[in-house]
XYZ file of N, CA and C in Angstrom:
759
model
N 0.863 -0.919 -0.079
C 0.015 -0.190 -0.176
C 0.923 1.171 -0.282
N 0.660 1.979 -1.010
C 1.441 3.316 -1.144
C 0.970 4.396 -0.243
N 1.900 5.108 0.613
C 1.209 6.388 1.376
C 0.899 7.615 0.423
N 0.241 8.443 1.090
C -0.155 9.988 0.615
C 0.376 10.923 0.864
N 0.702 11.620 0.315
C 1.236 12.707 0.774
C 0.003 13.661 1.317
N 0.122 15.258 1.979
C -0.493 16.104 2.418
C -1.694 15.970 1.513
N -1.289 16.422 0.150
C -2.131 17.000 -0.950
C -2.922 15.980 -1.267
N -2.334 14.995 -1.353
C -3.127 13.379 -1.850
C -2.126 13.103 -3.066
N -1.115 13.181 -3.650
C -1.047 12.670 -4.544
C 0.730 10.983 -4.080
N -0.033 10.427 -4.773
C 0.788 9.021 -4.085
C 2.299 9.144 -4.414
N 3.010 8.656 -3.085
C 4.190 8.329 -3.808
C 4.670 7.225 -3.578
N 5.840 7.165 -4.467
C 5.975 5.672 -5.170
C 7.641 5.717 -5.567
N 7.999 4.398 -5.438
C 9.282 4.732 -6.201
C 9.896 5.855 -7.273
N 8.879 5.912 -8.682
C 9.094 6.649 -9.340
C 8.977 8.294 -8.932
N 8.264 8.468 -8.022
C 7.853 9.549 -7.417
C 9.214 9.970 -6.900
N 9.690 9.286 -5.939
C 11.036 9.600 -4.992
C 12.027 9.673 -5.787
N 12.420 8.614 -6.841
C 13.378 9.008 -7.688
C 13.629 10.358 -8.752
N 11.856 10.775 -9.094
C 12.156 12.120 -10.013
C 12.453 11.742 -11.356
N 12.659 13.259 -12.033
C 12.832 12.892 -12.946
C 14.625 12.909 -14.052
N 14.829 12.535 -14.729
C 16.716 12.772 -14.203
C 16.761 14.163 -14.712
N 18.074 14.824 -13.906
C 18.156 16.401 -13.870
C 17.614 16.972 -13.293
N 16.565 16.610 -12.488
C 15.449 17.502 -11.479
C 16.320 17.488 -9.955
N 15.804 18.708 -9.670
C 16.773 18.857 -8.201
C 15.762 17.949 -7.370
N 16.608 17.552 -6.017
C 15.921 16.326 -4.939
C 16.518 17.044 -3.830
N 16.124 16.561 -2.758
C 16.418 17.089 -1.628
C 18.219 16.855 -1.177
N 18.952 16.471 -1.999
C 20.070 16.123 -1.622
C 20.732 17.535 -3.153
N 19.730 18.386 -3.907
C 20.360 18.974 -4.735
C 20.167 18.447 -5.691
N 20.888 18.791 -7.242
C 20.796 18.776 -8.111
C 21.096 16.844 -9.026
N 19.873 16.345 -9.222
C 20.075 15.026 -9.493
C 21.083 14.988 -10.946
N 21.898 14.284 -11.051
C 22.354 13.506 -12.526
C 21.935 12.458 -13.009
N 21.489 12.172 -14.016
C 21.071 10.897 -15.011
C 22.231 10.014 -14.759
N 21.689 9.152 -14.796
C 22.677 7.253 -14.603
C 23.858 7.712 -15.606
N 23.059 8.123 -16.743
C 24.674 8.348 -17.811
C 24.553 9.550 -18.745
N 25.755 9.661 -19.028
C 25.326 10.640 -20.214
C 24.569 10.259 -21.003
N 24.083 11.278 -22.297
C 23.243 10.560 -22.969
C 24.720 10.629 -24.294
N 24.219 9.321 -25.484
C 25.042 9.368 -26.393
C 25.985 10.642 -27.398
N 24.956 11.419 -27.497
C 24.805 12.312 -28.166
C 25.901 13.764 -27.192
N 25.828 13.946 -26.276
C 26.374 14.513 -25.783
C 27.898 14.148 -25.750
N 28.136 12.541 -25.168
C 29.503 12.252 -25.179
C 30.174 12.173 -26.673
N 29.593 11.983 -27.673
C 29.907 12.274 -29.036
C 30.494 13.695 -29.447
N 29.570 14.512 -28.431
C 29.713 16.151 -29.109
C 31.177 16.686 -28.577
N 31.626 16.340 -27.175
C 32.715 16.367 -26.347
C 33.782 15.318 -26.975
N 33.597 14.401 -27.666
C 34.581 13.525 -28.251
C 34.516 14.254 -29.361
N 34.162 14.839 -30.395
C 34.585 15.448 -31.570
C 34.840 16.662 -31.443
N 34.720 17.344 -30.239
C 35.686 18.887 -29.861
C 36.463 18.344 -29.958
N 37.054 17.774 -29.047
C 38.503 17.338 -28.514
C 39.679 16.811 -30.265
N 38.895 16.154 -30.366
C 39.152 15.297 -31.672
C 39.721 16.629 -32.643
N 38.723 16.875 -33.239
C 39.037 18.497 -34.049
C 39.881 19.259 -33.897
N 39.986 20.225 -32.233
C 40.738 20.965 -31.848
C 42.182 20.468 -31.795
N 42.060 19.124 -31.522
C 44.177 19.086 -31.164
C 44.144 18.281 -32.785
N 43.066 17.529 -33.431
C 43.330 17.032 -34.987
C 44.289 18.105 -35.362
N 43.874 18.908 -35.987
C 44.508 20.087 -36.196
C 45.735 20.307 -36.774
N 45.709 20.566 -34.856
C 47.480 21.026 -34.602
C 48.416 20.046 -35.601
N 47.997 18.341 -35.828
C 49.180 18.328 -37.029
C 49.398 18.684 -37.772
N 48.400 19.402 -38.250
C 49.523 20.720 -39.531
C 50.395 21.533 -38.712
N 50.895 21.687 -37.722
C 51.715 22.530 -36.952
C 53.010 21.571 -37.140
N 52.522 20.089 -36.905
C 53.658 19.549 -36.929
C 54.207 19.095 -37.889
N 53.668 18.964 -39.028
C 53.466 18.954 -41.054
C 55.364 19.769 -41.275
N 54.575 21.268 -40.384
C 55.205 22.282 -40.852
C 56.951 22.310 -40.563
N 56.721 21.838 -38.675
C 57.648 21.958 -38.206
C 58.535 20.863 -38.448
N 58.365 19.666 -38.766
C 59.171 18.378 -39.776
C 59.934 18.528 -40.826
N 58.420 19.986 -41.771
C 59.562 19.951 -42.761
C 60.373 21.374 -42.703
N 60.368 22.143 -42.050
C 61.266 22.832 -41.309
C 62.513 22.288 -40.649
N 62.711 21.134 -40.301
C 63.236 20.301 -39.701
C 64.186 19.303 -40.249
N 63.783 19.034 -41.857
C 64.483 18.526 -42.517
C 63.947 17.255 -42.835
N 63.119 17.082 -41.857
C 62.225 15.450 -42.129
C 61.397 15.457 -43.684
N 61.645 14.473 -44.294
C 60.938 13.895 -45.657
C 59.201 13.695 -45.205
N 58.491 14.573 -46.410
C 56.764 13.972 -46.058
C 56.713 12.639 -45.642
N 57.271 11.251 -46.488
C 57.192 10.447 -46.038
C 57.453 9.767 -44.592
N 58.572 10.494 -44.625
C 59.005 10.231 -42.470
C 57.935 10.750 -41.694
N 57.984 12.104 -42.197
C 56.783 12.396 -41.217
C 55.282 12.095 -41.169
N 54.519 11.748 -42.344
C 53.828 11.083 -42.472
C 53.353 9.647 -41.301
N 55.022 9.012 -41.775
C 55.296 7.224 -41.049
C 54.691 7.543 -39.775
N 55.684 8.853 -39.133
C 55.720 9.155 -37.516
C 54.437 9.544 -37.347
N 53.118 10.309 -37.946
C 51.973 10.363 -37.577
C 51.509 8.958 -37.250
N 51.658 7.651 -38.366
C 50.883 6.900 -38.591
C 51.142 5.462 -37.650
N 52.837 5.844 -37.251
C 52.831 4.772 -35.970
C 53.376 5.124 -35.307
N 53.862 6.638 -34.983
C 53.564 6.701 -33.434
C 52.638 7.286 -32.995
N 52.097 8.629 -33.302
C 50.830 8.985 -33.148
C 50.506 9.555 -31.787
N 51.646 10.177 -30.985
C 51.311 10.972 -29.854
C 52.460 11.740 -30.332
N 51.481 13.089 -30.198
C 52.025 14.497 -30.661
C 53.329 15.263 -30.204
N 53.646 15.156 -28.762
C 54.150 15.539 -28.429
C 55.679 14.843 -28.834
N 55.729 13.627 -28.866
C 56.987 12.664 -28.979
C 57.433 13.202 -30.078
N 56.487 13.360 -30.894
C 56.968 13.486 -32.617
C 57.080 14.873 -32.706
N 56.738 15.970 -31.891
C 56.921 16.767 -31.854
C 58.834 17.643 -31.220
N 58.814 16.407 -29.960
C 60.144 16.582 -29.377
C 61.067 16.222 -30.165
N 61.198 14.800 -31.022
C 62.005 14.336 -32.199
C 62.590 15.242 -32.916
N 61.350 16.037 -33.952
C 61.513 16.910 -34.851
C 62.556 17.840 -34.600
N 61.756 18.440 -33.246
C 62.477 19.399 -32.773
C 63.788 19.291 -32.184
N 64.611 18.247 -31.743
C 65.900 18.331 -31.509
C 66.309 17.557 -32.611
N 65.812 17.300 -33.493
C 66.653 16.690 -34.962
C 67.327 18.688 -35.402
N 65.889 19.519 -35.524
C 65.954 20.599 -35.956
C 67.220 21.221 -35.474
N 67.708 21.289 -34.198
C 68.588 21.874 -33.794
C 69.822 21.488 -34.064
N 70.057 20.108 -34.293
C 70.875 19.404 -34.680
C 71.672 18.549 -33.823
N 70.461 17.870 -32.905
C 71.132 17.055 -32.011
C 70.935 15.623 -32.791
N 71.389 14.736 -31.744
C 71.858 13.635 -32.218
C 70.721 12.976 -32.239
N 70.186 11.785 -33.514
C 68.721 10.987 -33.835
C 68.502 10.431 -32.725
N 69.945 9.636 -32.159
C 70.129 8.682 -30.888
C 69.268 9.581 -29.732
N 69.840 10.147 -29.450
C 69.538 11.361 -28.331
C 67.572 12.187 -28.476
N 67.449 12.237 -29.967
C 66.571 13.159 -30.590
C 65.290 11.530 -29.988
N 65.605 10.767 -30.086
C 64.873 9.438 -30.177
C 64.865 9.537 -28.450
N 65.741 9.402 -27.531
C 65.649 9.023 -26.679
C 64.268 10.047 -25.501
N 64.605 11.408 -25.972
C 63.408 12.398 -25.124
C 62.134 11.841 -25.885
N 61.775 11.880 -27.202
C 60.740 11.012 -27.922
C 59.843 10.479 -26.929
N 61.257 9.302 -26.601
C 60.406 7.834 -25.771
C 60.300 8.088 -24.561
N 60.721 8.999 -24.073
C 60.726 9.196 -22.246
C 59.714 9.906 -22.202
N 58.660 10.808 -23.242
C 57.558 11.687 -23.289
C 56.874 11.027 -23.762
N 57.002 9.497 -24.699
C 56.096 8.789 -25.112
C 55.593 7.861 -23.565
N 56.478 7.269 -22.628
C 55.891 6.605 -21.724
C 54.519 7.008 -20.761
N 54.508 8.344 -21.243
C 53.297 8.695 -20.104
C 52.502 7.771 -20.702
N 51.943 7.268 -21.908
C 50.806 6.398 -22.185
C 50.776 5.151 -21.750
N 51.795 4.757 -21.236
C 51.756 3.407 -20.631
C 51.006 3.575 -19.240
N 51.328 4.542 -18.472
C 50.428 4.642 -17.706
C 48.857 5.088 -17.842
N 48.623 5.916 -18.721
C 47.083 6.180 -18.746
C 46.673 4.464 -19.362
N 47.224 3.663 -20.295
C 46.500 2.292 -19.996
C 46.614 1.554 -19.239
N 47.347 1.357 -18.213
C 47.018 1.043 -16.998
C 45.774 1.505 -16.431
N 45.169 2.311 -16.817
C 44.117 3.073 -16.063
C 42.728 2.575 -16.928
N 43.171 2.712 -18.083
C 41.875 2.438 -19.318
C 41.661 1.489 -19.374
N 42.716 0.188 -19.262
C 42.623 -1.089 -19.260
C 41.708 -1.742 -18.336
N 41.268 -1.537 -17.191
C 40.208 -1.316 -16.303
C 39.102 -0.744 -16.544
N 38.752 0.291 -16.756
C 38.017 1.037 -17.013
C 37.334 0.648 -18.293
N 37.717 0.274 -19.556
C 36.904 0.124 -20.713
C 36.415 -1.683 -21.058
N 37.719 -1.967 -20.420
C 37.276 -4.007 -20.501
C 37.663 -3.971 -21.821
N 38.149 -3.670 -22.443
C 38.083 -4.174 -23.801
C 37.966 -5.420 -24.382
N 37.793 -6.408 -25.177
C 37.895 -7.527 -25.564
C 39.284 -7.691 -25.885
N 39.818 -8.633 -25.581
C 41.628 -9.261 -26.208
C 42.205 -8.703 -27.476
N 41.147 -9.072 -28.104
C 41.318 -8.880 -29.417
C 41.234 -7.754 -30.365
N 40.586 -6.556 -29.907
C 41.202 -4.912 -30.224
C 42.018 -4.422 -28.886
N 42.249 -4.814 -28.211
C 43.516 -3.868 -27.283
C 44.493 -3.682 -27.442
N 45.254 -4.402 -28.955
C 46.636 -4.237 -29.586
C 46.084 -2.967 -30.066
N 44.737 -2.448 -31.281
C 45.165 -1.530 -32.038
C 43.988 -0.349 -30.912
N 43.359 -0.495 -29.995
C 42.453 0.369 -28.579
C 44.328 0.844 -28.256
N 45.465 0.082 -27.744
C 47.055 0.830 -27.680
C 46.820 2.078 -28.378
N 46.893 2.027 -29.390
C 47.983 2.787 -30.215
C 46.955 4.242 -30.319
N 45.983 4.475 -29.741
C 44.963 5.627 -29.955
C 44.851 5.856 -28.219
N 45.768 5.259 -27.233
C 46.092 5.924 -26.388
C 46.755 6.964 -25.679
N 46.417 7.620 -25.892
C 47.094 9.476 -25.609
C 46.642 10.150 -24.969
N 47.279 11.188 -24.542
C 46.003 12.636 -23.684
C 45.030 12.401 -23.991
N 44.825 13.295 -25.137
C 43.419 13.169 -25.198
C 41.945 12.660 -25.176
N 42.410 11.394 -25.744
C 41.948 9.732 -25.675
C 41.375 9.664 -23.986
N 42.472 9.798 -23.640
C 42.463 9.256 -22.085
C 41.238 10.154 -20.352
N 41.443 11.396 -21.619
C 40.751 12.262 -20.880
C 39.396 12.389 -20.982
N 39.499 12.234 -22.355
C 37.821 12.125 -22.876
C 37.319 10.974 -21.629
N 38.040 9.710 -21.884
C 37.137 8.620 -21.288
C 37.095 8.688 -19.465
N 37.978 9.002 -19.104
C 37.788 9.334 -17.813
C 37.150 10.085 -16.971
N 36.709 11.131 -17.922
C 35.094 11.630 -17.503
C 34.306 11.629 -17.610
N 33.735 10.437 -18.295
C 32.567 9.918 -18.066
C 32.257 9.420 -17.398
N 31.098 8.629 -16.767
C 30.210 8.003 -15.496
C 30.330 6.721 -15.615
N 30.617 6.341 -16.548
C 30.069 4.963 -16.782
C 31.058 4.222 -18.133
N 30.881 3.021 -18.336
C 31.774 2.171 -19.065
C 31.055 2.112 -20.609
N 30.125 2.562 -20.661
C 29.558 2.530 -22.302
C 29.868 3.801 -22.623
N 29.712 4.777 -22.353
C 29.843 6.402 -22.178
C 31.330 6.406 -22.501
N 32.711 5.994 -21.133
C 33.557 5.709 -21.987
C 34.620 4.821 -22.865
N 33.891 4.145 -23.824
C 33.719 3.196 -24.459
C 34.164 4.379 -25.246
N 32.516 4.470 -25.874
C 32.380 5.472 -26.732
C 33.340 6.697 -26.903
N 33.373 7.354 -25.881
C 34.005 8.548 -25.720
C 35.612 8.220 -26.490
N 36.066 7.305 -26.437
C 37.761 6.738 -25.951
C 37.115 6.473 -28.287
N 36.826 5.737 -28.454
C 36.482 5.517 -30.019
C 36.238 6.856 -30.578
N 35.430 7.822 -30.371
C 35.269 8.638 -31.105
C 36.439 9.627 -30.728
N 37.041 10.029 -30.298
C 38.401 10.618 -29.732
C 39.345 10.445 -30.835
N 39.497 9.004 -30.436
C 40.674 8.293 -31.369
C 40.808 8.023 -32.498
N 39.114 8.404 -32.639
C 39.016 8.033 -34.672
C 39.594 9.733 -35.322
N 38.759 9.986 -34.824
C 38.485 11.349 -35.294
C 39.839 11.994 -35.285
N 40.635 12.077 -34.091
C 42.072 12.395 -33.478
C 42.971 11.789 -34.809
N 42.710 10.707 -34.679
C 43.464 9.576 -36.045
C 43.707 10.489 -37.498
N 42.835 10.733 -37.523
C 42.267 10.945 -38.910
C 42.934 11.844 -39.369
N 42.740 12.878 -38.711
C 42.677 14.325 -38.732
C 43.989 14.810 -38.616
N 44.672 14.179 -37.721
C 46.184 14.621 -37.222
C 46.934 14.093 -39.086
N 46.785 12.433 -39.095
C 47.276 12.051 -40.263
C 47.162 12.840 -41.522
N 45.821 13.438 -41.421
C 45.549 14.603 -42.936
C 46.397 15.248 -42.847
N 46.170 16.295 -41.651
C 46.584 17.191 -41.259
C 48.219 17.956 -41.323
N 48.867 16.476 -40.724
C 50.638 16.282 -40.989
C 50.459 16.405 -42.559
N 50.031 15.282 -43.238
C 50.391 15.447 -44.700
C 50.458 17.394 -45.226
N 48.896 17.476 -44.843
C 48.999 19.142 -45.436
C 50.033 19.838 -45.289
N 50.515 19.717 -43.414
C 51.155 20.662 -43.199
C 52.505 20.617 -44.025
N 52.851 19.296 -44.502
C 54.545 18.958 -45.015
C 54.504 20.128 -46.514
N 53.192 19.410 -46.800
C 53.453 19.658 -48.118
C 53.322 21.528 -48.674
N 52.505 22.035 -47.684
C 52.727 23.165 -47.514
C 53.971 24.094 -47.060
N 54.322 23.511 -46.247
C 55.425 23.768 -46.116
C 56.720 23.453 -47.640
N 56.578 22.652 -47.939
C 57.317 22.388 -48.761
C 57.338 23.108 -49.607
N 56.100 23.805 -50.207
C 55.326 24.669 -51.125
C 56.142 26.270 -51.047
N 56.038 26.224 -49.821
C 56.148 28.113 -49.848
C 57.666 28.455 -48.961
N 58.449 27.189 -49.444
C 59.686 27.113 -49.470
C 60.352 27.203 -47.191
N 61.188 28.591 -47.154
C 62.038 27.993 -45.778
C 60.845 28.631 -45.034
N 60.563 27.827 -44.047
C 59.726 27.861 -42.897
C 59.874 28.715 -42.005
N 61.400 29.085 -41.790
C 61.764 30.109 -40.572
C 61.339 31.509 -41.137
N 61.593 31.637 -42.246
C 61.878 33.123 -42.824
C 60.160 33.391 -42.778
N 58.837 32.729 -42.588
C 57.629 33.015 -42.376
C 57.317 32.898 -40.501
N 57.989 32.543 -40.746
C 57.542 31.968 -38.359
C 57.427 30.913 -38.694
N 56.827 30.080 -39.013
C 56.160 28.716 -39.263
C 56.672 27.830 -38.274
N 58.303 27.821 -37.835
C 58.910 26.865 -37.175
C 58.819 27.131 -35.742
N 57.894 27.940 -35.345
C 57.667 28.444 -34.071
C 56.135 27.865 -34.292
N 55.603 27.087 -34.746
C 54.278 26.857 -34.999
C 53.887 25.826 -33.570
N 54.690 24.620 -33.653
C 54.436 23.374 -32.524
C 54.815 23.778 -31.582
N 55.662 24.781 -30.740
C 55.750 25.605 -29.376
C 54.581 26.422 -29.419
N 54.251 27.027 -30.287
C 52.645 27.531 -29.353
C 51.471 27.147 -29.393
N 51.381 25.751 -30.045
C 50.445 24.961 -29.958
C 50.047 24.757 -28.959
N 50.954 23.756 -28.333
C 51.566 23.142 -27.337
C 51.706 24.576 -25.995
N 51.632 25.455 -26.260
C 51.461 26.139 -25.126
C 50.321 26.858 -24.821
N 49.336 26.993 -26.232
C 48.241 27.350 -25.994
C 47.443 26.446 -24.974
N 47.855 25.044 -25.671
C 47.052 23.653 -24.977
C 47.306 23.988 -23.728
N 48.196 24.057 -22.976
C 49.367 23.571 -21.450
C 48.525 25.529 -20.518
N 48.551 25.859 -21.329
C 48.242 27.021 -20.394
C 47.015 27.505 -19.827
N 46.101 26.809 -20.444
C 44.577 26.135 -19.399
C 44.762 25.847 -18.457
N 45.625 25.084 -18.072
C 45.702 23.564 -17.393
C 46.526 23.831 -16.442
N 46.963 24.863 -16.006
C 48.167 24.996 -14.742
C 47.306 26.099 -13.652
N 46.152 25.348 -12.725
C 45.367 25.950 -12.319
C 46.082 26.250 -10.652
N 46.461 25.291 -10.820
C 47.271 25.527 -8.998
C 48.551 26.185 -8.914
N 49.082 26.311 -8.006
C 50.396 27.158 -7.358
C 51.422 25.980 -7.462
N 51.248 24.976 -7.543
C 52.278 23.680 -8.085
C 52.430 23.117 -9.231
N 51.233 23.322 -9.825
C 51.259 23.748 -11.499
C 52.333 24.722 -11.919
N 51.618 25.816 -11.370
C 52.307 26.404 -12.356
C 53.942 26.324 -11.805
N 54.386 26.475 -10.859
C 55.778 25.882 -9.987
C 56.982 25.134 -11.258
N 55.866 23.875 -11.283
C 56.322 22.856 -12.188
C 57.069 23.807 -13.532
N 55.996 24.152 -14.270
C 56.244 24.770 -15.375
C 57.216 26.114 -15.503
N 57.111 26.894 -14.332
C 58.255 27.508 -14.427
C 59.920 26.818 -14.695
N 59.998 25.980 -13.436
C 60.797 25.181 -13.275
C 61.821 24.635 -14.436
N 60.541 24.023 -14.765
C 61.344 23.510 -16.145
C 61.631 24.023 -17.686
N 60.810 25.428 -17.253
C 60.974 26.400 -18.711
C 62.420 27.054 -17.943
N 62.786 27.443 -17.154
C 64.052 27.839 -16.331
C 65.243 27.003 -16.714
N 64.972 25.719 -16.747
C 66.418 24.072 -16.654
C 66.375 23.989 -18.528
N 64.670 24.371 -19.414
C 65.300 23.989 -20.303
C 66.294 24.949 -21.252
N 65.189 26.107 -20.799
C 66.169 26.849 -21.438
C 67.521 27.400 -20.844
N 68.096 27.359 -19.582
C 69.408 27.747 -19.248
C 70.434 26.902 -19.490
N 69.850 25.208 -19.756
C 70.890 24.490 -20.708
C 70.409 24.053 -21.677
N 70.200 24.851 -22.447
C 70.254 25.035 -23.925
C 71.604 25.108 -24.641
N 72.230 26.359 -23.922
C 73.736 26.389 -24.075
C 74.481 25.349 -23.512
N 74.228 24.810 -23.290
C 75.279 23.484 -22.357
C 75.351 22.289 -22.742
N 73.984 21.688 -22.914
C 74.255 20.343 -23.302
C 73.571 20.762 -24.468
N 73.704 19.328 -25.220
C 73.513 19.097 -26.602
C 71.853 19.176 -27.043
N 71.719 19.038 -28.083
C 70.229 19.163 -28.300
C 69.503 17.600 -28.149
N 68.147 18.113 -27.007
C 67.586 16.845 -26.990
C 67.611 16.688 -25.864
N 68.839 17.122 -24.983
C 69.346 16.426 -23.389
C 68.523 17.383 -22.758
N 68.018 18.936 -23.158
C 68.144 19.591 -21.406
C 65.928 19.492 -21.557
N 65.607 18.902 -22.840
C 63.833 18.728 -22.233
C 63.897 17.445 -21.477
N 64.969 16.461 -21.518
C 65.375 15.035 -20.727
C 65.659 15.925 -18.996
N 66.459 17.174 -18.941
C 66.133 17.165 -17.695
C 65.263 18.575 -16.968
N 64.331 18.871 -18.073
C 63.397 19.894 -17.328
C 62.072 18.802 -16.991
N 62.648 17.700 -17.462
C 61.170 16.660 -17.056
C 61.546 16.839 -15.382
N 62.502 16.524 -14.717
C 63.111 16.591 -13.771
C 61.862 17.442 -12.290
N 61.457 19.114 -13.216
C 60.879 19.441 -12.334
C 59.737 19.170 -11.704
N 59.101 18.484 -12.234
C 57.819 17.845 -11.565
C 58.100 16.899 -10.108
N 59.022 16.566 -10.204
C 59.661 15.669 -9.181
C 60.124 16.326 -8.381
N 61.273 17.628 -8.673
C 61.494 18.625 -7.825
C 60.461 19.502 -7.013
N 58.927 20.052 -7.296
C 58.414 20.366 -6.869
C 57.753 20.191 -6.009
N 57.381 18.697 -6.589
C 56.865 17.509 -5.548
C 57.495 17.312 -3.993
N 58.616 17.260 -4.141
C 59.726 16.730 -3.129
C 59.648 17.683 -2.313
N 59.793 19.287 -2.957
C 59.775 20.270 -1.626
C 58.694 20.453 -1.226
N 57.176 20.097 -1.953
C 55.834 20.601 -1.276
C 56.045 19.375 -0.225
N 56.315 18.452 -0.578
C 56.173 17.315 0.443
C 57.051 17.706 1.730
N 58.390 18.254 1.787
C 59.137 18.542 2.487
C 58.468 20.225 3.688
N 57.674 20.469 3.000
C 56.913 21.815 3.477
C 56.052 21.465 4.286
N 55.459 20.191 3.863
C 54.037 20.014 4.784
C 54.637 18.503 5.772
């Protein structure tokens, strides 16, 4: 037998749950899962915004003497923007190829940690895991981890990965061909396109004092050691900024 409120309305399980998104006693209630359209919209937004920066990589690669074929193979097989930029940037500065590759590899290891978390969240079939591993990057991890349930996480991961992979490779080719057509990229200032893109992506993420301190120390180490160390090594030393700041923060507490 259902109880009735003072105004005569019946109260039951449906009444208690309320409508998705409707404010309840504890505040605004969230739906059990994000609508598929919203997940796809967010994933496409990230994929398109970042995928277009492949043009900057193509331009930077051409300016560093990397051929169109080499740049496109890097985007197809490596597919991790920061590592690709680090590699061609070190080569452009005259660095040893092995040092440049070491810097790129070091930056790429972060994806392994993303993979540990995503393997549990997505729980993909074994047959597709090797293919999905190729799409484990900053953007796909961010979109997938932001979802409230496994189904939405899989959708967000797939749409972001597919959009970004297609656009990144297409714009890499366009960037290389465009740079070759205009000649000297340094004369046009296009050699700064890659670093400018990453600064624009990084700046909004520096929200806390610790994050800003890490960024400042990394810049000081990287720029200060440029005249001293071979090309490619300053970026490796700059990576020590994060553990150094965290250690100092721990000592203070």
